[in-house]
Coordinates of C-alpha atoms (C1' of nucleotides) in Angstrom, one line a residue:
Chain A
X234 CA 0.0 0.0 0.0
X235 CA 0.9 3.6 -0.5
X236 CA 2.8 4.9 2.4
X237 CA 2.4 8.0 4.6
X238 CA 5.8 9.2 5.7
X239 CA 6.5 9.1 9.4
X240 CA 7.1 12.8 9.1
X241 CA 3.5 13.2 8.4
X242 CA 2.5 10.8 11.0
X243 CA 4.6 12.7 13.6
X244 CA 3.2 15.9 12.4
X245 CA -0.4 14.9 12.8
X246 CA 0.4 13.5 16.3
X247 CA 1.9 16.8 17.3
X248 CA -1.2 18.6 16.0
X249 CA -3.5 16.4 17.8
X250 CA -1.4 17.0 21.0
X251 CA -1.7 20.8 20.5
X252 CA -5.5 20.3 19.9
X253 CA -5.8 18.4 23.1
X254 CA -3.9 21.1 25.0
X255 CA -5.3 24.1 23.2
X256 CA -5.4 26.3 26.5
X257 CA -1.6 26.6 26.8
X258 CA 1.5 26.8 24.7
X259 CA 3.3 23.5 24.5
X260 CA 7.1 23.2 24.2
X261 CA 8.8 20.8 21.8
X262 CA 10.3 19.1 24.8
X263 CA 6.9 18.4 26.1
X264 CA 5.4 17.2 22.8
X265 CA 8.5 15.2 22.0
X266 CA 8.3 13.3 25.3
X267 CA 4.5 12.7 25.3
X268 CA 4.4 11.5 21.7
X269 CA 7.8 9.9 21.7
X270 CA 9.0 11.7 18.7
X271 CA 12.8 12.5 18.3
X272 CA 13.2 16.0 19.5
X273 CA 15.4 17.4 16.7
X274 CA 13.3 15.8 14.0
X275 CA 10.2 17.2 15.7
X276 CA 11.6 20.6 15.6
X277 CA 12.0 20.5 11.9
X278 CA 8.5 19.1 11.3
X279 CA 6.8 21.7 13.6
X280 CA 8.8 24.5 12.1
X281 CA 7.5 23.6 8.7
X282 CA 3.9 23.4 10.0
X283 CA 4.4 26.8 11.6
X284 CA 5.5 28.4 8.3
X285 CA 2.3 27.1 6.9
X286 CA 0.3 29.2 9.3
X287 CA -1.5 26.3 11.0
X288 CA 0.2 26.9 14.3
X289 CA 1.9 29.8 16.0
X290 CA 4.8 30.1 18.3
X291 CA 6.0 32.1 21.3
X292 CA 9.7 32.3 21.7
X293 CA 11.9 32.6 24.9
X294 CA 11.5 30.9 28.2
X295 CA 8.0 29.5 28.7
X296 CA 7.6 29.6 25.0
X297 CA 6.1 27.0 22.8
X298 CA 3.6 26.3 20.1
X299 CA -0.2 26.5 19.9
X300 CA -2.8 26.1 17.2
X301 CA -3.6 29.1 15.2
X302 CA -7.2 28.2 14.8
X303 CA -9.7 26.1 16.7
X304 CA -9.4 22.3 16.2
X305 CA -12.7 22.2 14.4
X306 CA -11.3 24.6 11.8
X307 CA -8.3 22.5 11.0
X308 CA -8.7 19.8 8.3
X309 CA -6.4 16.8 8.5
X310 CA -5.9 17.3 4.7
X311 CA -4.2 20.6 5.4
X312 CA -1.7 19.0 7.6
X313 CA -1.0 16.2 5.3
X314 CA -0.6 18.6 2.3
X315 CA 1.9 20.8 4.2
X316 CA 4.1 17.8 5.3
X317 CA 3.9 15.6 2.3
X318 CA 4.8 18.5 0.1
X319 CA 4.7 17.6 -3.6
X320 CA 1.5 18.1 -5.5
X321 CA -0.1 15.3 -7.4
X322 CA -0.5 11.6 -6.6
X323 CA 1.4 10.9 -9.8
X324 CA 4.2 12.9 -11.3
X325 CA 2.4 13.7 -14.5
X326 CA -0.3 15.6 -12.6
X327 CA 0.6 19.3 -12.0
X328 CA 3.7 20.5 -10.2
X329 CA 4.4 22.8 -7.3
X330 CA 7.8 21.5 -6.8
X331 CA 7.0 17.9 -6.6
X332 CA 8.8 18.0 -9.9
X333 CA 7.0 17.1 -12.9
X334 CA 8.7 14.4 -14.8
X335 CA 7.0 14.9 -18.0
X336 CA 5.3 11.9 -19.2
X337 CA 6.0 11.2 -22.9
X338 CA 2.5 10.2 -23.6
X339 CA 0.4 13.0 -21.9
X340 CA -2.4 13.2 -24.3
X341 CA -3.2 9.7 -25.1
X342 CA -2.7 8.4 -21.6
X343 CA -5.8 6.6 -20.2
X344 CA -4.4 6.4 -16.7
X345 CA -3.9 10.1 -15.9
X346 CA -7.7 10.8 -15.4
X347 CA -7.8 7.7 -13.3
X348 CA -5.1 8.8 -10.9
X349 CA -6.7 12.3 -10.8
X350 CA -10.0 10.6 -9.7
X351 CA -8.2 8.6 -6.9
X352 CA -6.4 11.8 -5.8
X353 CA -9.7 13.7 -5.6
X354 CA -11.3 10.9 -3.6
X355 CA -8.4 10.8 -1.2
X356 CA -8.4 14.6 -0.7
X357 CA -12.1 14.5 -0.1
X358 CA -11.6 11.9 2.7
X359 CA -8.8 13.9 4.2
X360 CA -10.7 17.2 4.1
X361 CA -13.8 15.8 5.7
X362 CA -12.0 15.1 9.0
X363 CA -10.8 17.9 11.4
X364 CA -8.6 17.8 14.4
X365 CA -11.8 18.2 16.6
X366 CA -13.1 15.0 15.1
X367 CA -9.9 13.2 16.1
X368 CA -9.8 14.3 19.7
X369 CA -13.6 13.8 20.1
X370 CA -13.6 10.1 20.3
Chain B
X154 CA 0.6 14.9 -1.7
X155 CA 1.3 11.2 -1.3
X156 CA 3.0 9.7 -4.2
X157 CA 2.3 6.6 -6.4
X158 CA 5.6 5.1 -7.4
X159 CA 6.5 5.2 -11.0
X160 CA 6.8 1.5 -10.9
X161 CA 3.1 1.3 -10.1
X162 CA 2.3 3.8 -12.9
X163 CA 4.3 1.8 -15.4
X164 CA 2.6 -1.3 -14.2
X165 CA -0.9 0.1 -14.7
X166 CA 0.0 1.4 -18.1
X167 CA 1.2 -2.1 -19.1
X168 CA -2.0 -3.6 -17.8
X169 CA -4.0 -1.2 -19.7
X170 CA -2.1 -2.0 -22.8
X171 CA -2.7 -5.7 -22.3
X172 CA -6.4 -4.9 -21.8
X173 CA -6.6 -2.9 -25.1
X174 CA -4.9 -5.9 -26.9
X175 CA -6.5 -8.7 -25.1
X176 CA -6.8 -10.8 -28.3
X177 CA -3.0 -11.4 -28.6
X178 CA 0.0 -12.0 -26.5
X179 CA 2.1 -8.8 -26.2
X180 CA 5.9 -8.9 -25.9
X181 CA 7.7 -6.7 -23.5
X182 CA 9.4 -5.1 -26.5
X183 CA 6.1 -4.1 -27.8
X184 CA 4.8 -2.8 -24.5
X185 CA 8.0 -1.0 -23.7
X186 CA 8.0 0.8 -27.1
X187 CA 4.4 1.7 -27.1
X188 CA 4.3 2.9 -23.5
X189 CA 7.8 4.4 -23.4
X190 CA 8.9 2.3 -20.4
X191 CA 12.5 1.2 -19.9
X192 CA 12.6 -2.3 -21.2
X193 CA 14.6 -3.9 -18.3
X194 CA 12.7 -2.2 -15.7
X195 CA 9.4 -3.2 -17.3
X196 CA 10.4 -6.8 -17.3
X197 CA 10.9 -6.7 -13.5
X198 CA 7.6 -5.0 -13.0
X199 CA 5.7 -7.4 -15.3
X200 CA 7.4 -10.4 -13.8
X201 CA 6.1 -9.3 -10.5
X202 CA 2.6 -8.9 -11.8
X203 CA 2.8 -12.3 -13.4
X204 CA 3.7 -14.0 -10.1
X205 CA 0.5 -12.4 -8.6
X206 CA -1.6 -14.2 -11.2
X207 CA -3.0 -11.2 -12.8
X208 CA -1.4 -12.0 -16.1
X209 CA 0.0 -15.0 -17.8
X210 CA 3.0 -15.5 -20.1
X211 CA 4.0 -17.6 -23.1
X212 CA 7.6 -18.2 -23.4
X213 CA 9.8 -18.6 -26.5
X214 CA 9.6 -17.0 -29.8
X215 CA 6.3 -15.2 -30.5
X216 CA 5.8 -15.4 -26.7
X217 CA 4.6 -12.6 -24.5
X218 CA 2.1 -11.7 -21.9
X219 CA -1.7 -11.5 -21.7
X220 CA -4.3 -10.9 -19.1
X221 CA -5.4 -13.9 -17.0
X222 CA -8.9 -12.5 -16.7
X223 CA -11.2 -10.3 -18.7
X224 CA -10.5 -6.6 -18.1
X225 CA -13.9 -6.2 -16.4
X226 CA -12.6 -8.6 -13.7
X227 CA -9.5 -6.8 -12.9
X228 CA -9.7 -4.1 -10.3
X229 CA -7.1 -1.4 -10.3
X230 CA -6.7 -1.9 -6.6
X231 CA -5.3 -5.3 -7.3
X232 CA -2.6 -4.0 -9.5
X233 CA -1.7 -1.2 -7.1
X234 CA -1.6 -3.6 -4.2
X235 CA 0.8 -6.1 -6.0
X236 CA 3.2 -3.3 -7.0
X237 CA 3.1 -1.1 -4.1
X238 CA 3.8 -4.1 -1.9
X239 CA 3.7 -3.2 1.8
X240 CA 0.5 -3.3 3.7
X241 CA -0.9 -0.4 5.5
X242 CA -1.0 3.3 4.8
X243 CA 1.0 3.8 8.0
X244 CA 3.6 1.6 9.5
X245 CA 1.7 0.9 12.7
X246 CA -1.1 -0.8 10.7
X247 CA -0.5 -4.5 10.2
X248 CA 2.5 -6.0 8.5
X249 CA 3.0 -8.3 5.6
X250 CA 6.5 -7.3 5.1
X251 CA 6.0 -3.7 4.8
X252 CA 7.8 -4.0 8.2
X253 CA 5.9 -2.8 11.2
X254 CA 7.9 -0.3 13.1
X255 CA 6.1 -0.7 16.3
X256 CA 4.7 2.6 17.5
X257 CA 5.5 3.1 21.2
X258 CA 2.0 4.5 21.7
X259 CA -0.3 1.9 20.1
X260 CA -3.2 1.9 22.5
X261 CA -3.7 5.6 23.3
X262 CA -3.0 6.7 19.7
X263 CA -5.8 8.8 18.3
X264 CA -4.5 8.8 14.8
X265 CA -4.3 5.1 14.0
X266 CA -8.1 4.7 13.5
X267 CA -7.9 7.9 11.4
X268 CA -5.3 6.5 9.0
X269 CA -7.2 3.2 8.9
X270 CA -10.2 5.1 7.8
X271 CA -8.4 6.9 5.1
X272 CA -6.9 3.7 3.9
X273 CA -10.3 2.1 3.6
X274 CA -11.6 5.0 1.6
X275 CA -8.6 4.8 -0.7
X276 CA -9.0 1.0 -1.2
X277 CA -12.7 1.5 -1.9
X278 CA -11.9 4.0 -4.6
X279 CA -9.3 1.8 -6.2
X280 CA -11.5 -1.3 -6.1
X281 CA -14.4 0.4 -7.6
X282 CA -12.6 0.9 -10.9
X283 CA -11.6 -2.0 -13.4
X284 CA -9.3 -2.1 -16.3
X285 CA -12.5 -2.3 -18.5
X286 CA -13.6 1.1 -17.1
X287 CA -10.2 2.6 -18.0
X288 CA -10.2 1.5 -21.6
X289 CA -14.0 2.3 -22.0
X290 CA -13.5 6.1 -22.2
Chain C
dT173 C1' 22.1 37.1 34.2
dT174 C1' 20.6 32.8 33.4
dA175 C1' 17.9 29.1 31.7
dA176 C1' 14.6 27.5 28.6
dA177 C1' 12.8 27.8 24.8
dA178 C1' 12.2 28.8 19.5
dC179 C1' 14.9 29.1 15.4
dC180 C1' 18.2 27.8 11.6
dG181 C1' 21.2 25.6 8.3
dA182 C1' 24.2 22.1 7.3
dC183 C1' 25.3 17.5 7.7
dT184 C1' 24.8 12.3 7.8
dA185 C1' 22.9 7.7 7.7
dT186 C1' 19.7 4.6 6.0
dT187 C1' 16.4 3.0 3.0
dA188 C1' 13.6 2.9 -1.2
dT189 C1' 13.3 3.7 -5.9
dT190 C1' 14.6 3.3 -10.4
dG191 C1' 16.9 1.4 -13.1
dT192 C1' 21.0 -1.8 -15.6
dC193 C1' 23.5 -5.9 -16.9
dG194 C1' 24.8 -10.4 -18.1
dG195 C1' 23.3 -14.4 -18.6
dT196 C1' 19.9 -18.9 -19.0
dT197 C1' 15.8 -21.2 -20.8
dT198 C1' 12.1 -21.9 -23.9
dT199 C1' 9.9 -22.1 -28.3
dA200 C1' 8.4 -21.2 -33.2
dG201 C1' 10.0 -21.0 -37.6
dT202 C1' 13.4 -22.3 -41.2
Chain D
dA81 C1' 19.3 -29.2 -35.9
dC82 C1' 19.8 -24.0 -35.9
dT83 C1' 18.6 -19.5 -35.1
dA84 C1' 16.3 -15.7 -33.4
dA85 C1' 13.0 -13.9 -30.3
dA86 C1' 11.2 -14.1 -26.5
dA87 C1' 10.5 -14.9 -21.2
dC88 C1' 13.0 -15.5 -17.0
dC89 C1' 16.4 -14.6 -13.3
dG90 C1' 19.6 -12.7 -9.8
dA91 C1' 22.9 -9.4 -8.8
dC92 C1' 24.5 -4.9 -9.2
dA93 C1' 24.5 0.3 -9.3
dA94 C1' 23.0 5.1 -9.3
dT95 C1' 19.9 8.3 -7.5
dA96 C1' 16.6 10.3 -4.6
dA97 C1' 13.9 10.5 -0.5
dT98 C1' 13.5 9.9 4.3
dA99 C1' 14.6 10.2 8.9
dG100 C1' 17.4 11.9 12.0
dT101 C1' 21.5 14.7 14.1
dC102 C1' 24.3 18.6 15.3
dG103 C1' 26.1 23.0 16.6
dG104 C1' 25.0 26.9 17.0
dT105 C1' 22.0 31.8 17.4
dT106 C1' 18.2 34.6 19.1
dT107 C1' 14.5 35.6 22.3
dT108 C1' 12.3 36.1 26.6
dA109 C1' 10.4 35.3 31.3
dA110 C1' 12.0 35.0 35.9

DNA sequence: TTAAAACCGACTATTATTGTCGGTTTTAGT
DNA sequence: ACTAAAACCGACAATAATAGTCGGTTTTAA
């Protein structure tokens, strides 16, 4: 089966943690311990998410991270998109620096529309679930 | 976005080619040329598909490959599963030599069920489309 | 002033992907 | 029987992506 990178899994876990603790700012140390994610790697991941605007940070002592919006306003699809990077389930679908290896068939290719359809269905699934849904159960 | 490997893309294209030419046996040379897939790589891919039983081969001169079933009986999900290998969208979901890196949280993890849900939705999409559907349009 | 935190860029190790190569075996046609 | 075309096979190699590490700088509350 197609794999989700552990980066994305870590990232989602971190986001869920922030959603569960949305009253306070959470330090990387805290998240890293609670979720058993390597500290330095987590930093890179969270910094990436922060740049996307999904979370915000407070620097200095007693600093940390917190959600930029309420958990019910954060779709899991947004998180996955930020961390998985590249656009397109297959390389011949659009680019946004997922690098488009131009398929030599393009026009005639019967599979392109198919992959597009799968991609849409996947995105639909991801966008139908929010962080609030995840912490609800 | 999550990526489908080019191996799987090649494999699907090859299968579509066989579906379009289901009257005859098609040689790798022929498929490779028509679909612009590196010959040696294609061989590896097709050999893998053959072992799964989705296609059959005839050896020797005038040999080649052909579908083991009618295109309407071959779900795209089967092809993807064979080529993508590993089970589970995330590593903590089952193993079948996708190698399970055991998640230290397991029980408490709120995200596992989520990934499972996404995986199901993806499989459903893939299993709802057959080779016949692809060549129909 | 100090300690705890975010922030940053470069580096490294490991693994997966995408091929390539050199050969063997099988088979139809001559 | 010989030849050419094909499948079949295992090992190798190059590249890219992933996962993780490291050494520092900057900011801020106490």
